[in-house]
XYZ file of C-alpha atoms in Angstrom:
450
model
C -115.128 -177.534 155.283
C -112.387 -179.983 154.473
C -112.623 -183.139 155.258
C -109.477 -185.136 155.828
C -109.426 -189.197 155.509
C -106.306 -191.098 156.869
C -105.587 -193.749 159.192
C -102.758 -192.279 160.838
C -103.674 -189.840 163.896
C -100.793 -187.936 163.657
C -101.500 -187.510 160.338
C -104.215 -186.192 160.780
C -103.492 -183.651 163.930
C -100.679 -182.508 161.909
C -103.213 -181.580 158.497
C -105.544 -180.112 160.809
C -102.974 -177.691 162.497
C -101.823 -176.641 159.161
C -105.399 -176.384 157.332
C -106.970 -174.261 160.634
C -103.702 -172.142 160.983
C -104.580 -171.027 157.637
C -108.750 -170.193 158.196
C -109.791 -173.510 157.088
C -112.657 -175.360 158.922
C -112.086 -179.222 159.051
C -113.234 -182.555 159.780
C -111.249 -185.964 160.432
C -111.996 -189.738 159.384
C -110.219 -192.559 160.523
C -111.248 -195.678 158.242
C -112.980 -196.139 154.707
C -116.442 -196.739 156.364
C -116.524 -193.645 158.367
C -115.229 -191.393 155.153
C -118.081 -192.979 153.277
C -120.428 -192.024 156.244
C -119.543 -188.351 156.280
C -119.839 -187.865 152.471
C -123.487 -189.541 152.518
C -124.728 -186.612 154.732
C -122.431 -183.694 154.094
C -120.744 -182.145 150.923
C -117.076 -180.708 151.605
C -115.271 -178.300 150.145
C -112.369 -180.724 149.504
C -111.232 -183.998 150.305
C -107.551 -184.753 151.418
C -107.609 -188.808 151.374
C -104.910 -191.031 152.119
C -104.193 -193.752 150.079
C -103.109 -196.826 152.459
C -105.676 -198.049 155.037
C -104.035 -201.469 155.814
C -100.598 -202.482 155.665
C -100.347 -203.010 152.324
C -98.816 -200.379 150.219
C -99.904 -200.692 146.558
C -102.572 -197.602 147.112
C -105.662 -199.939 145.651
C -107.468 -199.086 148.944
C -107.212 -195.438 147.961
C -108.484 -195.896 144.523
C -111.485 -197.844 145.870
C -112.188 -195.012 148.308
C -111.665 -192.154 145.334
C -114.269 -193.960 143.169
C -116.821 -194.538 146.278
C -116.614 -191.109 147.193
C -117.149 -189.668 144.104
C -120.500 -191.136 143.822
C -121.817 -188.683 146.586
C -119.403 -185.645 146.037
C -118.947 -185.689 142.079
C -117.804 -182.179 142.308
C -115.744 -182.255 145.377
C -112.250 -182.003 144.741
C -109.707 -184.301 146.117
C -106.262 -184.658 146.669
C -104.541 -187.513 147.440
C -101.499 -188.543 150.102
C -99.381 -191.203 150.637
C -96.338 -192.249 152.103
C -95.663 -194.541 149.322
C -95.582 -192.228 146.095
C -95.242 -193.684 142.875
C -95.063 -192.301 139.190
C -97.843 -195.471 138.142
C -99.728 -194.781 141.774
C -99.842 -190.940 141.063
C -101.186 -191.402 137.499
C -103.761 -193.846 138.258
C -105.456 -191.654 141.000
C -105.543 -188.859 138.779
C -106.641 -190.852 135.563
C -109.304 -191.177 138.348
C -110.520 -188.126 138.823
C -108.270 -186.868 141.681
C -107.477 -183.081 141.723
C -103.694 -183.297 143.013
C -101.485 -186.455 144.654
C -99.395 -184.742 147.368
C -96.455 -187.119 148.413
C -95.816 -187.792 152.419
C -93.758 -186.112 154.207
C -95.357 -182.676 152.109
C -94.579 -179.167 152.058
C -97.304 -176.984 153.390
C -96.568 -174.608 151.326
C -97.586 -176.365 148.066
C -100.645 -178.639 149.805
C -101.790 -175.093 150.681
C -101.268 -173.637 147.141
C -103.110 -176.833 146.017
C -105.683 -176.632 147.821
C -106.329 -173.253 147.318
C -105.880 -173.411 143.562
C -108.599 -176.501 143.755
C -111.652 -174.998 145.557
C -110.658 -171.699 143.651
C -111.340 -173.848 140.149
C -114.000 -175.611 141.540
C -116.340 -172.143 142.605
C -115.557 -170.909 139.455
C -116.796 -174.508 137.481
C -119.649 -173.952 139.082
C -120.553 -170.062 138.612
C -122.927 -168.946 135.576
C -121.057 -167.391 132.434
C -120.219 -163.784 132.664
C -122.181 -162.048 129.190
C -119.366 -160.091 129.123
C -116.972 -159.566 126.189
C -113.789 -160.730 127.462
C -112.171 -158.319 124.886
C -112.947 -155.895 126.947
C -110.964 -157.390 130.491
C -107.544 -157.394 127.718
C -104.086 -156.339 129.840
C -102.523 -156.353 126.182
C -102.633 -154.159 123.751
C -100.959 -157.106 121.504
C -103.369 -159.680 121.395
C -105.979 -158.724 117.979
C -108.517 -160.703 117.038
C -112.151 -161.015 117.602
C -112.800 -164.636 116.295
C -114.815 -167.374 118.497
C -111.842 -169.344 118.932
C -109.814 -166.917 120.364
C -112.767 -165.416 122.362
C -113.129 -169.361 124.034
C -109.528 -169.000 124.879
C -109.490 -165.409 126.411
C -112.838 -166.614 128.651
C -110.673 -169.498 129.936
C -108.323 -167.533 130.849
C -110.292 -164.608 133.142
C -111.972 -167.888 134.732
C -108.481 -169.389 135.912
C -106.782 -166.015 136.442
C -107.093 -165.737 140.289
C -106.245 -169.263 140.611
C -102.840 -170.803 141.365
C -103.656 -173.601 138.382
C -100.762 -174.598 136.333
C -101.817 -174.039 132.903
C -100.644 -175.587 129.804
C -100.546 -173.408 126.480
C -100.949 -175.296 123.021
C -100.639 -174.187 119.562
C -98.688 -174.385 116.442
C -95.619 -172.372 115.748
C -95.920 -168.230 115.551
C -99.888 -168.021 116.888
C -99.079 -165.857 119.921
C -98.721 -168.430 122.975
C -96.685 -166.200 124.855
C -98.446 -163.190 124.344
C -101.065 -165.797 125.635
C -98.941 -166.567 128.912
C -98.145 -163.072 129.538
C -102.186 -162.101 129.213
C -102.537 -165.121 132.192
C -99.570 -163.450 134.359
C -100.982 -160.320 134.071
C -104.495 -160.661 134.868
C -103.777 -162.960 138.091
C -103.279 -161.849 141.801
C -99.088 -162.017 140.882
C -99.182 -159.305 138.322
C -97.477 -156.633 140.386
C -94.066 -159.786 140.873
C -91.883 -161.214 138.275
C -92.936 -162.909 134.513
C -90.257 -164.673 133.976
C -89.515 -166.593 130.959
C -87.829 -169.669 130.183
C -87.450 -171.295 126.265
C -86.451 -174.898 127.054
C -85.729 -175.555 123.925
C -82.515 -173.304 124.175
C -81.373 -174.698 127.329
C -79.183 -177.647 126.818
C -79.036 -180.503 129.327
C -75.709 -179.820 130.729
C -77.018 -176.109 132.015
C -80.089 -177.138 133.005
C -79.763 -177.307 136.519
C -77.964 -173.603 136.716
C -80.516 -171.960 134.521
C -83.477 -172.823 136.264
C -82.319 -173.494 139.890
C -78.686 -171.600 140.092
C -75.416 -172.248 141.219
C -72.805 -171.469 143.797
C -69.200 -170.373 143.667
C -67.129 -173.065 142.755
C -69.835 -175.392 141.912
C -68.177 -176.474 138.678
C -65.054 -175.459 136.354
C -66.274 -171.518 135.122
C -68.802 -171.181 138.516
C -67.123 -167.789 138.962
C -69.912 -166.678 140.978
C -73.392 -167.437 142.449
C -76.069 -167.683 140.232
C -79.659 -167.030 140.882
C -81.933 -169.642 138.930
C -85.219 -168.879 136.768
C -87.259 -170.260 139.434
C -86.101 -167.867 142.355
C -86.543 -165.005 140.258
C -89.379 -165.835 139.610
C -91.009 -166.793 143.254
C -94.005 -165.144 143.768
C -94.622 -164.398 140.183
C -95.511 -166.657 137.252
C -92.717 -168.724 134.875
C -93.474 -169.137 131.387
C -91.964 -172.727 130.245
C -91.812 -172.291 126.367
C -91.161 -175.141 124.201
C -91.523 -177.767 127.159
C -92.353 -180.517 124.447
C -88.298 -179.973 123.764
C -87.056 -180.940 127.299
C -85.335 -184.219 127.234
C -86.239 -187.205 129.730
C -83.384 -186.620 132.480
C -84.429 -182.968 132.780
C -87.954 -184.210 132.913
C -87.080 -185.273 136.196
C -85.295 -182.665 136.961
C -87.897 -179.864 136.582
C -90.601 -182.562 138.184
C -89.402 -182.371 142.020
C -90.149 -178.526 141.830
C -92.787 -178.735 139.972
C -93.928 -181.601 142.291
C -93.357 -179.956 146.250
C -91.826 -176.140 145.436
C -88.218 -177.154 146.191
C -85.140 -177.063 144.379
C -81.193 -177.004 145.581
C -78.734 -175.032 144.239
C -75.708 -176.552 142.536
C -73.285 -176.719 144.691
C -75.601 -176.421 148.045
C -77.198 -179.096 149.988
C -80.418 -176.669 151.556
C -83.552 -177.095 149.956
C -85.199 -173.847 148.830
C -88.810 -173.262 148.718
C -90.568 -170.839 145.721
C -94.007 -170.166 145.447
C -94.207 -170.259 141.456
C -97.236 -170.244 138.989
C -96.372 -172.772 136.290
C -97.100 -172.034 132.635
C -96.209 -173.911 129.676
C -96.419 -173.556 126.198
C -95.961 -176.500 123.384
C -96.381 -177.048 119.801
C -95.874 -180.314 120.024
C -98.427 -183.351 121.477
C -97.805 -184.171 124.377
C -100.344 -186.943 124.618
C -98.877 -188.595 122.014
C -95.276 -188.478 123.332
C -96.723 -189.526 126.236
C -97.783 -192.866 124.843
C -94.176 -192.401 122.870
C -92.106 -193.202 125.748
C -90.585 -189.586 124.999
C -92.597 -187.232 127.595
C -93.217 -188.118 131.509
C -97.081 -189.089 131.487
C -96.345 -187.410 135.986
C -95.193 -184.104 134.272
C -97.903 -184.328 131.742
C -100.201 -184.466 134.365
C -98.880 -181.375 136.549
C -98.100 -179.122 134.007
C -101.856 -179.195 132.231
C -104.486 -178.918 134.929
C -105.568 -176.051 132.552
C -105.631 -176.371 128.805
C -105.819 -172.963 126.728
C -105.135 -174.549 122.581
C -104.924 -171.124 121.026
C -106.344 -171.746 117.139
C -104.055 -171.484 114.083
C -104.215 -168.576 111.592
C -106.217 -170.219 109.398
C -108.989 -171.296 111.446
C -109.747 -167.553 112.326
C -109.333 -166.059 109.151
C -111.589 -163.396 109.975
C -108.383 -161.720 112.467
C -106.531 -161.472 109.411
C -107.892 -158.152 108.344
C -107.550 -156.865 112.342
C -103.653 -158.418 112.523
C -102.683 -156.756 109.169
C -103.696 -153.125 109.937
C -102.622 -153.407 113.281
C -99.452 -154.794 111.977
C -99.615 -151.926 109.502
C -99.960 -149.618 111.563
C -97.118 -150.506 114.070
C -94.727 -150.406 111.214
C -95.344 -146.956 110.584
C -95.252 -145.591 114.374
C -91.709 -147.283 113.730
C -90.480 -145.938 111.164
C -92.418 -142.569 111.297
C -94.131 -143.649 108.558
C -97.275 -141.681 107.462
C -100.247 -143.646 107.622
C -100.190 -147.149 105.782
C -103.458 -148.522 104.124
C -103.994 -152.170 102.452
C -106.344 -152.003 99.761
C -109.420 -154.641 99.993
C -107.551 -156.799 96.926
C -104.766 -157.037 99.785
C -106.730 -158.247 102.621
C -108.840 -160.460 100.234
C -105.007 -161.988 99.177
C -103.788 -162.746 102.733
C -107.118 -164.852 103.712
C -105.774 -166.853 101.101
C -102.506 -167.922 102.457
C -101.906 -171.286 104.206
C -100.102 -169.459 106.370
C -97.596 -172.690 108.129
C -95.806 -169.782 110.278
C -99.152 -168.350 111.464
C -99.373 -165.053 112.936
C -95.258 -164.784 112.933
C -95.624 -165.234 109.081
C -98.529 -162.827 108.626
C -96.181 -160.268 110.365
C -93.269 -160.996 108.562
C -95.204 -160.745 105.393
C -96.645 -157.385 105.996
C -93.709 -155.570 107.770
C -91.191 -156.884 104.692
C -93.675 -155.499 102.522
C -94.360 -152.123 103.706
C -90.312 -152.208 103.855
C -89.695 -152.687 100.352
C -92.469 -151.410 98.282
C -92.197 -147.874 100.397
C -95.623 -147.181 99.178
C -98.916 -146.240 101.612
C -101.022 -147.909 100.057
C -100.497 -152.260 100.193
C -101.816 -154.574 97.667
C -102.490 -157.553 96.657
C -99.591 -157.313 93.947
C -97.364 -155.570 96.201
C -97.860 -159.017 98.348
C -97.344 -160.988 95.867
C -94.055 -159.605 95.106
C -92.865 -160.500 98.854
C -94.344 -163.965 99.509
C -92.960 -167.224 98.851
C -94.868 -169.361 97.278
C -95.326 -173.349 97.360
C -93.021 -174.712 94.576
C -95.792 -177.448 93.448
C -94.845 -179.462 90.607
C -98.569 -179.003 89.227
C -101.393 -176.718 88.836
C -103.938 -177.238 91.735
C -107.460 -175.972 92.025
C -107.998 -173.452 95.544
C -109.614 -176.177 97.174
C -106.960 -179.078 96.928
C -105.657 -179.706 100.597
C -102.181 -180.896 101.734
C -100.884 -181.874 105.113
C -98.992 -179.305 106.770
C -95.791 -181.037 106.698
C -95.880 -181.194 103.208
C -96.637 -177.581 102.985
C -94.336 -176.798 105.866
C -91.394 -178.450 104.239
C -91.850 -177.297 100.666
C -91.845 -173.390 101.910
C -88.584 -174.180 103.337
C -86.935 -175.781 100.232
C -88.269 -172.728 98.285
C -86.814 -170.334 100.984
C -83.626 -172.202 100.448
C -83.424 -171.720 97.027
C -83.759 -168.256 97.406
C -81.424 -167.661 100.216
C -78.980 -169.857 99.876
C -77.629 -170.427 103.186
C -78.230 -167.342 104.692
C -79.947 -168.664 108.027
C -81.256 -165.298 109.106
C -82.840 -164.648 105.505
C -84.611 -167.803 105.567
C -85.861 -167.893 109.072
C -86.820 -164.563 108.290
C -89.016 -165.442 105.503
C -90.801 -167.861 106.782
C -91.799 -166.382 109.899
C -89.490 -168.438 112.470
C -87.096 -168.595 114.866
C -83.704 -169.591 114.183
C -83.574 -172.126 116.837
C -87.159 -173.134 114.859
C -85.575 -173.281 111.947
C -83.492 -175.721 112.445
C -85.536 -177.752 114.760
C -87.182 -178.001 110.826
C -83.689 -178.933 109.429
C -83.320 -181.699 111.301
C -87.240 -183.189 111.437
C -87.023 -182.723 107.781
C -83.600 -184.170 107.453
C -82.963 -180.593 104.976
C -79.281 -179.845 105.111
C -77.740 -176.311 104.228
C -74.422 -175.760 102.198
């Protein structure tokens, strides 16, 4: 049962249409008082709640209501609606504890996928733990590990596959978020339509609007021909957002509106187009904290990570390392038809030791170059030695001295420097990055290359 509170009966008649069209049983309230009635003697599925019950506008009626109702139905999701939708109005009904804020008029497609995606994460909140190894549910073949940290983030995920959630990957640099996001995509009900991925940290703000919603002939100067966006291609399927901490404030806005009622407009075209889209993200940055920055919209914050999956660094699950380097290992000689490629126990022992800034990425990097160059079958810890870079400290340290990662972060790429000159490729190489990461590091590090 959902029950629907607003003050407006063609509000209502119209949500009721919609919701029973669809299989849903529902019930209708008029004022405050009655809402408040209904919840004292019946528990809904879900609660669609207007804000505005007078003719004032500033939604403090619908606040009041939220917290009232959520004395009775603590568990019950709800969503909120209002003509008068507000970035500060939005945030303050889900700061407390609203589910969704749906703006009036709203598209019945994404109310529907809302609601769905709510009482979907609700039943599942409130189902006993599965004993099973979620190791054993794994799509990919790529994802190694069997460390509690990474088993917490596979169990989130098989509890929010079937759901429509938007879900909000975090993580440092090179630990496998999009092998993460893919694991997500393919495990869900949209695993037979399009992944479809997205780094928004490669996207500049002048082609932001053709690369993710597309263009028509003649749009602008070079508009050859239409373009299909990321987001079409990717309707009825998933979209991985990589690197979303990267996006600057006017395509903030941008990307809200679909993110917001599943509509975009081509350049060029006038007609709103509707795509059902999962939303994934994926950040190494925090968000909270550019939040309170001024630098990240606290609305986009707050529809992009209705699911939270932090996936750990390298070094807090040290016990993969052994798993990632022979798998690693052995990859590198299916490549190269290698015969088969052991690391001794001195070798493993040596890479648990590693600060490892690059994370997985490095680890890889580290064992593929070394395999490369030594040409031997048989890794170790020397052998390792020989290929990694270490931290140019100006004095001896004991093993257990600690150092903030920027400081380790940025010394690895001085050293890298001095080695490779200004080969970009070399260095990015070495430590385990990306170009485009690379000198994303340049410039936070204010590091220039001759």
């Amino acid at each position: 049962m959902i029950l629907i509170c607003d003050d407006d009966k063609t509000v209502l008649s119209s949500l009721t249409l919609v919701l029973k069209r669809t299989g849903y049983e529902v019930a209708t309230v008029l004022t405050q008082q009655e809402a408040i009635d209904y919840v004292r003697k019946n528990t809904p599925e879900l609660i669609l709640m207007d804000m505005n019950y007078s003719n004032t506008t500033t939604g403090e009626e619908g606040l009041e209501l939220l917290a009232k109702v959520r004395i009775f139905c603590p568990d019950v999701p709800v969503i909120l609606i209002t003509a008068w939708g507000s970035i500060n109005l939005a945030v303050q009904g889900i700061r407390a504890g609203a589910f969704d804020f749906i703006t009036k008029p709203w598209n019945n497609l994404a109310l529907l996928n809302s609601i769905q995606t709510a009482i979907q994460l609700n039943n599942e909140n409130n189902k006993e733990p599965e004993p099973e190894d979620p190791f054993n549910k794994l799509t990919s073949s790529k994802i190694v590990g069997k460390s509690p940290l990474l088993l917490q983030a596979l169990n989130t995920i098989y509890r929010i596959s079937q759901t429509n959630a938007p879900v909000l990957i975090t993580g440092e640099s090179g630990t496998g978020k999009e092998l993460i996001a893919e694991e997500i995509h393919s495990t869900s009900n949209r695993n037979k339509q399009p992944f479809v991925k997205v780094n928004l940290g490669g996207i500049s703000q002048s082609l932001f609007e053709s690369e993710m919603f597309g263009h028509k002939k003649g749009a602008f100067t070079d508009a050859h021909h239409d373009r299909i966006g990321r987001f079409e291609l990717a309707d009825k399927g998933t979209i991985f957002l990589d690197e979303i901490g990267e996006l600057d404030l006017v395509c903030q806005v941008k990307l809200l509106r679909v993110l917001q009622d599943q509509t975009f407009e081509l350049l060029g075209d006038s007609k709103a187009r509707h795509v059902d889209t999962r939303i994934v993200s994926a950040t190494n940055k925090n968000l909270a904290e550019m939040v309170a920055k001024g630098t990240f919209r606290e609305d986009l914050f707050y529809r992009i990570n209705l699911i939270t999956i932090h996936i750990p660094a390298l070094r807090e699950r040290l016990e993969d390392i052994p798993l990632l380097a022979n798998y690693f290992a052995k990859k590198q000689a299916e490549l190269n038809n290698f015969s088969e490629i052991i690391i001794s126990s001195e070798g493993i022992e040596y890479l648990k030791k590693l600060p490892y800034p690059g994370n997985i990425r490095e680890l890889k990097n580290l064992v593929d170059r070394t395999i490369l160059v030594s040409g031997k079958n048989t890794i170790t810890d020397r052998d390792f030695k020989e290929q990694h870079i270490e931290l140019p400290l100006d004095t001896k340290v004991q093993n257990d001295s600690i150092y903030s990662l920027e400081t380790v972060e940025k010394d690895m790429i001085l050293r890298a420097i001095r080695l490779y000159g200004s080969n970009h490729s070399k260095i990015a190489m070495a430590l385990g990055l990306t170009r485009q990461t690379l000198y994303r590091r340049l410039e936070k590090y204010g590091i220039m290359i001759n």
